[in-house]
Short mmCIF file of C-alpha atoms in Angstrom, two decimals:
data_model
loop_
_atom_site.label_atom_id
_atom_site.label_comp_id
_atom_site.label_asym_id
_atom_site.label_seq_id
_atom_site.Cartn_x
_atom_site.Cartn_y
_atom_site.Cartn_z
CA ILE A 910 2.76 23.43 88.32
CA HIS A 911 0.44 22.27 91.07
CA VAL A 912 -2.48 19.88 90.53
CA ALA A 913 -5.07 18.16 92.71
CA THR A 914 -4.34 14.50 91.99
CA PRO A 915 -1.55 12.13 90.90
CA ALA A 916 -3.69 11.31 87.84
CA ASP A 917 -3.60 14.99 86.82
CA ARG A 918 0.17 15.03 87.26
CA ALA A 919 0.55 11.96 85.05
CA LEU A 920 -1.68 13.51 82.39
CA ILE A 921 0.31 16.76 82.25
CA HIS A 922 3.60 14.87 82.18
CA ARG A 923 2.40 12.65 79.35
CA ARG A 924 0.80 15.40 77.27
CA PHE A 925 3.31 18.22 77.71
CA ARG A 926 6.49 16.27 78.59
CA ILE A 927 6.99 18.32 81.75
CA PRO A 928 9.20 16.50 84.30
CA THR A 929 7.19 15.13 87.20
CA ARG A 930 9.55 16.82 89.68
CA LYS A 931 8.11 20.14 88.49
CA ILE A 932 4.50 19.04 89.03
CA LYS A 933 3.37 19.04 92.65
CA VAL A 934 0.21 17.41 93.96
CA TRP A 935 -1.68 19.71 96.33
CA SER A 936 -4.91 17.94 97.16
CA ASN A 937 -7.98 19.48 98.77
CA TRP A 938 -7.73 19.90 102.52
CA ILE A 939 -10.43 19.52 105.16
CA ASP A 940 -10.94 21.34 108.46
CA ILE A 941 -10.84 18.15 110.53
CA ASP A 942 -12.04 19.95 113.66
CA GLU A 943 -15.17 21.33 111.99
CA PHE A 944 -15.75 18.20 109.93
CA SER A 945 -15.61 15.63 112.70
CA PRO A 946 -17.82 12.66 113.64
CA PHE A 947 -18.60 13.89 117.13
CA SER A 948 -22.17 14.94 117.99
CA ALA A 949 -25.29 13.55 119.64
CA GLN A 950 -26.72 12.69 116.21
CA SER A 951 -23.72 10.59 115.24
CA GLU A 952 -24.81 7.82 117.62
CA ASN A 953 -28.06 7.32 115.72
CA ARG A 954 -27.02 7.49 112.08
CA LYS A 955 -29.48 6.28 109.46
CA GLY A 956 -30.17 6.41 105.77
CA VAL A 957 -28.12 7.27 102.70
CA LEU A 958 -26.66 10.67 101.80
CA PHE A 959 -25.64 12.34 98.55
CA VAL A 960 -24.02 15.79 98.49
CA GLY A 961 -23.13 17.50 95.25
CA ARG A 962 -24.25 19.00 91.99
CA ILE A 963 -27.14 17.11 90.41
CA SER A 964 -25.62 16.71 86.97
CA ASP A 965 -24.92 13.97 84.45
CA GLN A 966 -21.35 13.66 85.76
CA LYS A 967 -22.56 12.98 89.30
CA ASN A 968 -24.84 10.20 88.02
CA LEU A 969 -27.42 10.44 90.83
CA LEU A 970 -29.90 8.34 88.84
CA LEU A 971 -27.63 5.36 89.51
CA LEU A 972 -28.10 5.81 93.25
CA VAL A 973 -31.87 6.26 92.94
CA GLU A 974 -32.14 3.04 90.97
CA ALA A 975 -29.92 1.22 93.47
CA ILE A 976 -32.09 2.27 96.43
CA ALA A 977 -35.36 1.35 94.70
CA GLY A 978 -37.08 -1.46 96.54
CA THR A 979 -34.96 -1.21 99.69
CA ASP A 980 -37.23 1.19 101.62
CA GLN A 981 -34.12 3.14 102.65
CA PRO A 982 -34.45 6.94 102.85
CA LEU A 983 -32.17 9.06 100.66
CA LEU A 984 -31.15 12.60 101.54
CA VAL A 985 -29.92 14.75 98.64
CA VAL A 986 -28.08 18.00 99.31
CA GLY A 987 -27.44 20.07 96.20
CA ASP A 988 -29.10 21.17 92.99
CA GLY A 989 -28.41 21.14 89.27
CA GLU A 990 -29.66 20.73 85.75
CA CYS A 991 -30.68 17.08 86.22
CA ALA A 992 -32.70 17.63 89.42
CA ASN A 993 -36.15 17.43 87.80
CA GLY A 994 -35.29 14.21 85.99
CA VAL A 995 -34.02 12.65 89.22
CA ARG A 996 -37.21 13.67 91.06
CA LYS A 997 -39.42 12.10 88.38
CA ARG A 998 -37.41 8.88 88.38
CA ALA A 999 -37.50 8.65 92.17
CA ARG A 1000 -41.30 9.07 92.19
CA ALA A 1001 -41.68 6.43 89.48
CA LEU A 1002 -39.59 3.96 91.47
CA GLY A 1003 -41.18 4.79 94.82
CA VAL A 1004 -37.90 5.94 96.37
CA ARG A 1005 -38.20 8.12 99.47
CA VAL A 1006 -35.98 11.12 98.68
CA GLU A 1007 -35.67 14.36 100.61
CA PHE A 1008 -34.22 17.12 98.45
CA ARG A 1009 -32.62 19.80 100.64
CA GLY A 1010 -31.24 21.93 97.81
CA GLN A 1011 -28.11 23.96 98.40
CA ILE A 1012 -27.16 24.70 102.00
CA ALA A 1013 -24.41 26.71 103.67
CA ASN A 1014 -21.10 24.90 104.05
CA GLU A 1015 -21.05 25.40 107.82
CA LEU A 1016 -24.27 23.36 108.10
CA LEU A 1017 -22.85 20.36 106.25
CA PRO A 1018 -21.02 18.64 109.15
CA GLU A 1019 -24.28 18.06 111.03
CA ILE A 1020 -25.83 16.61 107.87
CA TYR A 1021 -22.96 14.17 107.41
CA ARG A 1022 -23.15 13.11 111.06
CA GLN A 1023 -26.81 12.15 110.78
CA CYS A 1024 -26.35 9.68 107.91
CA ALA A 1025 -25.03 6.15 108.00
CA VAL A 1026 -23.71 5.85 104.45
CA TYR A 1027 -22.44 8.49 102.03
CA VAL A 1028 -22.48 7.63 98.32
CA ILE A 1029 -20.55 9.26 95.50
CA CYS A 1030 -21.54 7.62 92.23
CA SER A 1031 -19.90 9.96 89.70
CA ARG A 1032 -18.77 8.93 86.24
CA TYR A 1033 -15.43 10.64 86.97
CA GLU A 1034 -14.00 13.02 89.59
CA GLY A 1035 -11.02 15.20 90.35
CA ASN A 1036 -10.37 15.35 94.09
CA PRO A 1037 -13.94 15.38 95.47
CA LYS A 1038 -14.13 17.47 98.62
CA THR A 1039 -17.57 16.17 99.65
CA LEU A 1040 -16.16 12.64 99.81
CA LEU A 1041 -13.31 13.82 102.03
CA GLU A 1042 -15.76 15.74 104.24
CA ALA A 1043 -18.00 12.69 104.62
CA MET A 1044 -15.04 10.52 105.56
CA ALA A 1045 -13.84 13.10 108.10
CA CYS A 1046 -17.32 13.15 109.65
CA GLY A 1047 -17.42 9.40 110.19
CA CYS A 1048 -19.69 8.28 107.35
CA ALA A 1049 -19.16 4.87 105.84
CA VAL A 1050 -18.55 5.63 102.17
CA VAL A 1051 -19.33 3.91 98.89
CA GLY A 1052 -18.01 5.19 95.57
CA THR A 1053 -17.93 4.18 91.95
CA ASN A 1054 -14.62 2.73 90.83
CA VAL A 1055 -13.64 5.66 88.60
CA PRO A 1056 -10.72 8.12 88.41
CA GLY A 1057 -10.69 10.57 91.31
CA ILE A 1058 -12.66 8.28 93.62
CA ARG A 1059 -10.51 5.16 93.58
CA GLU A 1060 -7.52 7.32 94.57
CA ILE A 1061 -9.36 8.13 97.82
CA ILE A 1062 -11.38 5.04 98.70
CA ALA A 1063 -9.28 1.97 99.39
CA HIS A 1064 -11.68 -0.92 98.79
CA GLU A 1065 -12.51 -2.92 101.94
CA GLN A 1066 -10.19 -0.70 103.97
CA ASN A 1067 -11.80 2.73 104.36
CA GLY A 1068 -14.88 2.18 102.21
CA LEU A 1069 -16.27 0.26 99.25
CA LEU A 1070 -15.70 0.70 95.53
CA VAL A 1071 -18.38 -0.53 93.14
CA ASP A 1072 -19.04 -0.78 89.42
CA GLU A 1073 -21.49 1.64 87.79
CA ASP A 1074 -24.28 -0.89 88.18
CA PRO A 1075 -27.41 -0.39 90.36
CA VAL A 1076 -27.49 -4.01 91.51
CA VAL A 1077 -23.85 -3.95 92.61
CA LEU A 1078 -24.34 -0.60 94.35
CA ARG A 1079 -27.51 -1.86 96.07
CA THR A 1080 -25.65 -4.90 97.40
CA ALA A 1081 -22.90 -2.70 98.85
CA LEU A 1082 -25.41 -0.33 100.46
CA LEU A 1083 -27.44 -3.09 102.07
CA ARG A 1084 -24.28 -4.73 103.35
CA LEU A 1085 -23.18 -1.55 105.12
CA LEU A 1086 -26.62 -0.57 106.37
CA ALA A 1087 -27.05 -4.00 107.96
CA ASP A 1088 -23.66 -4.04 109.71
CA LYS A 1089 -22.98 -1.22 112.17
CA GLY A 1090 -19.65 -2.75 113.12
CA LEU A 1091 -18.41 -2.73 109.54
CA ARG A 1092 -19.58 0.85 109.09
CA GLY A 1093 -17.65 1.83 112.19
CA LYS A 1094 -14.52 0.04 110.99
CA PHE A 1095 -14.54 1.78 107.61
CA ALA A 1096 -15.48 5.14 109.11
CA GLY A 1097 -12.63 5.04 111.62
CA ALA A 1098 -10.09 4.15 108.95
CA ALA A 1099 -11.48 6.83 106.65
CA ARG A 1100 -11.21 9.61 109.20
CA GLN A 1101 -7.70 8.55 110.15
CA TRP A 1102 -6.64 8.63 106.49
CA VAL A 1103 -8.13 12.10 105.95
CA MET A 1104 -6.40 13.39 109.09
CA GLN A 1105 -3.04 12.09 107.85
CA THR A 1106 -3.29 13.16 104.22
CA HIS A 1107 -5.90 15.92 103.80
CA SER A 1108 -5.81 18.05 106.94
CA LEU A 1109 -4.93 21.74 106.77
CA GLU A 1110 -1.68 20.97 108.60
CA SER A 1111 -0.64 18.36 106.03
CA ALA A 1112 -1.54 20.74 103.18
CA VAL A 1113 0.57 23.53 104.67
CA ILE A 1114 3.53 21.18 105.11
CA ARG A 1115 3.34 20.05 101.46
CA GLU A 1116 3.08 23.63 100.22
CA TRP A 1117 5.94 24.79 102.44
CA GLN A 1118 8.16 21.96 101.20
CA THR A 1119 7.48 23.03 97.61
CA TYR A 1120 8.36 26.67 98.26
CA SER A 1121 11.42 25.64 100.23
CA THR A 1122 12.62 23.55 97.29
CA LEU A 1123 12.06 26.44 94.86
CA PHE A 1124 14.17 28.70 97.07
CA GLY A 1125 16.95 26.16 97.25
CA GLY A 1126 16.07 25.03 100.76
CA VAL A 1127 16.94 28.38 102.32
CA ALA A 1128 13.42 29.82 102.68
CA THR A 1129 12.40 30.82 106.17
CA ARG A 1130 8.91 31.24 107.59
CA GLY A 1131 9.36 34.99 107.72
CA SER A 1132 10.46 35.39 104.10
#
């Protein structure tokens, strides 16, 4: 069995009594050359970015309420069943939000590079690829302290983890937006971590090791 996260492996082991040695974690991988922090725009990052489905799970209203009163611009890439509600709430709170809708994946790296802080405020996650992409592109990241996010963001090391509270999230955002040096520190650590653990090369190595074990260690690249 292969799963995306250690939490999924633990759940399957607990529920079905399958030995953990038979459950392999194959996380999402990122093209670290395409999703990189290097461009002219990356020197002048500004504002806050959200990328994802606008649904109850993604909890975008939390971010809108956190930004209210800060005069910080918010860029939202994505669409979903809660989009109209988020728009109405943003207007009521006077939050400056640009809704881009869905865009092609190859255009995402340039979007990430233009923004200073990426926020993922979900109620729960699996192995969120947008978070990994943002980290690979040099965004400072803030995420809610929930399953699937806390396995990726190491608090005060490669980003910030916060409670599902608009005041706490606002404090974290303002801290990062006011401190370019701190953003750079977290962003550098985040990209390094993604390169080591979620690159295509690392994914291929993990998958190859699994197949090699299944074949008793005698598999060859040509077999």
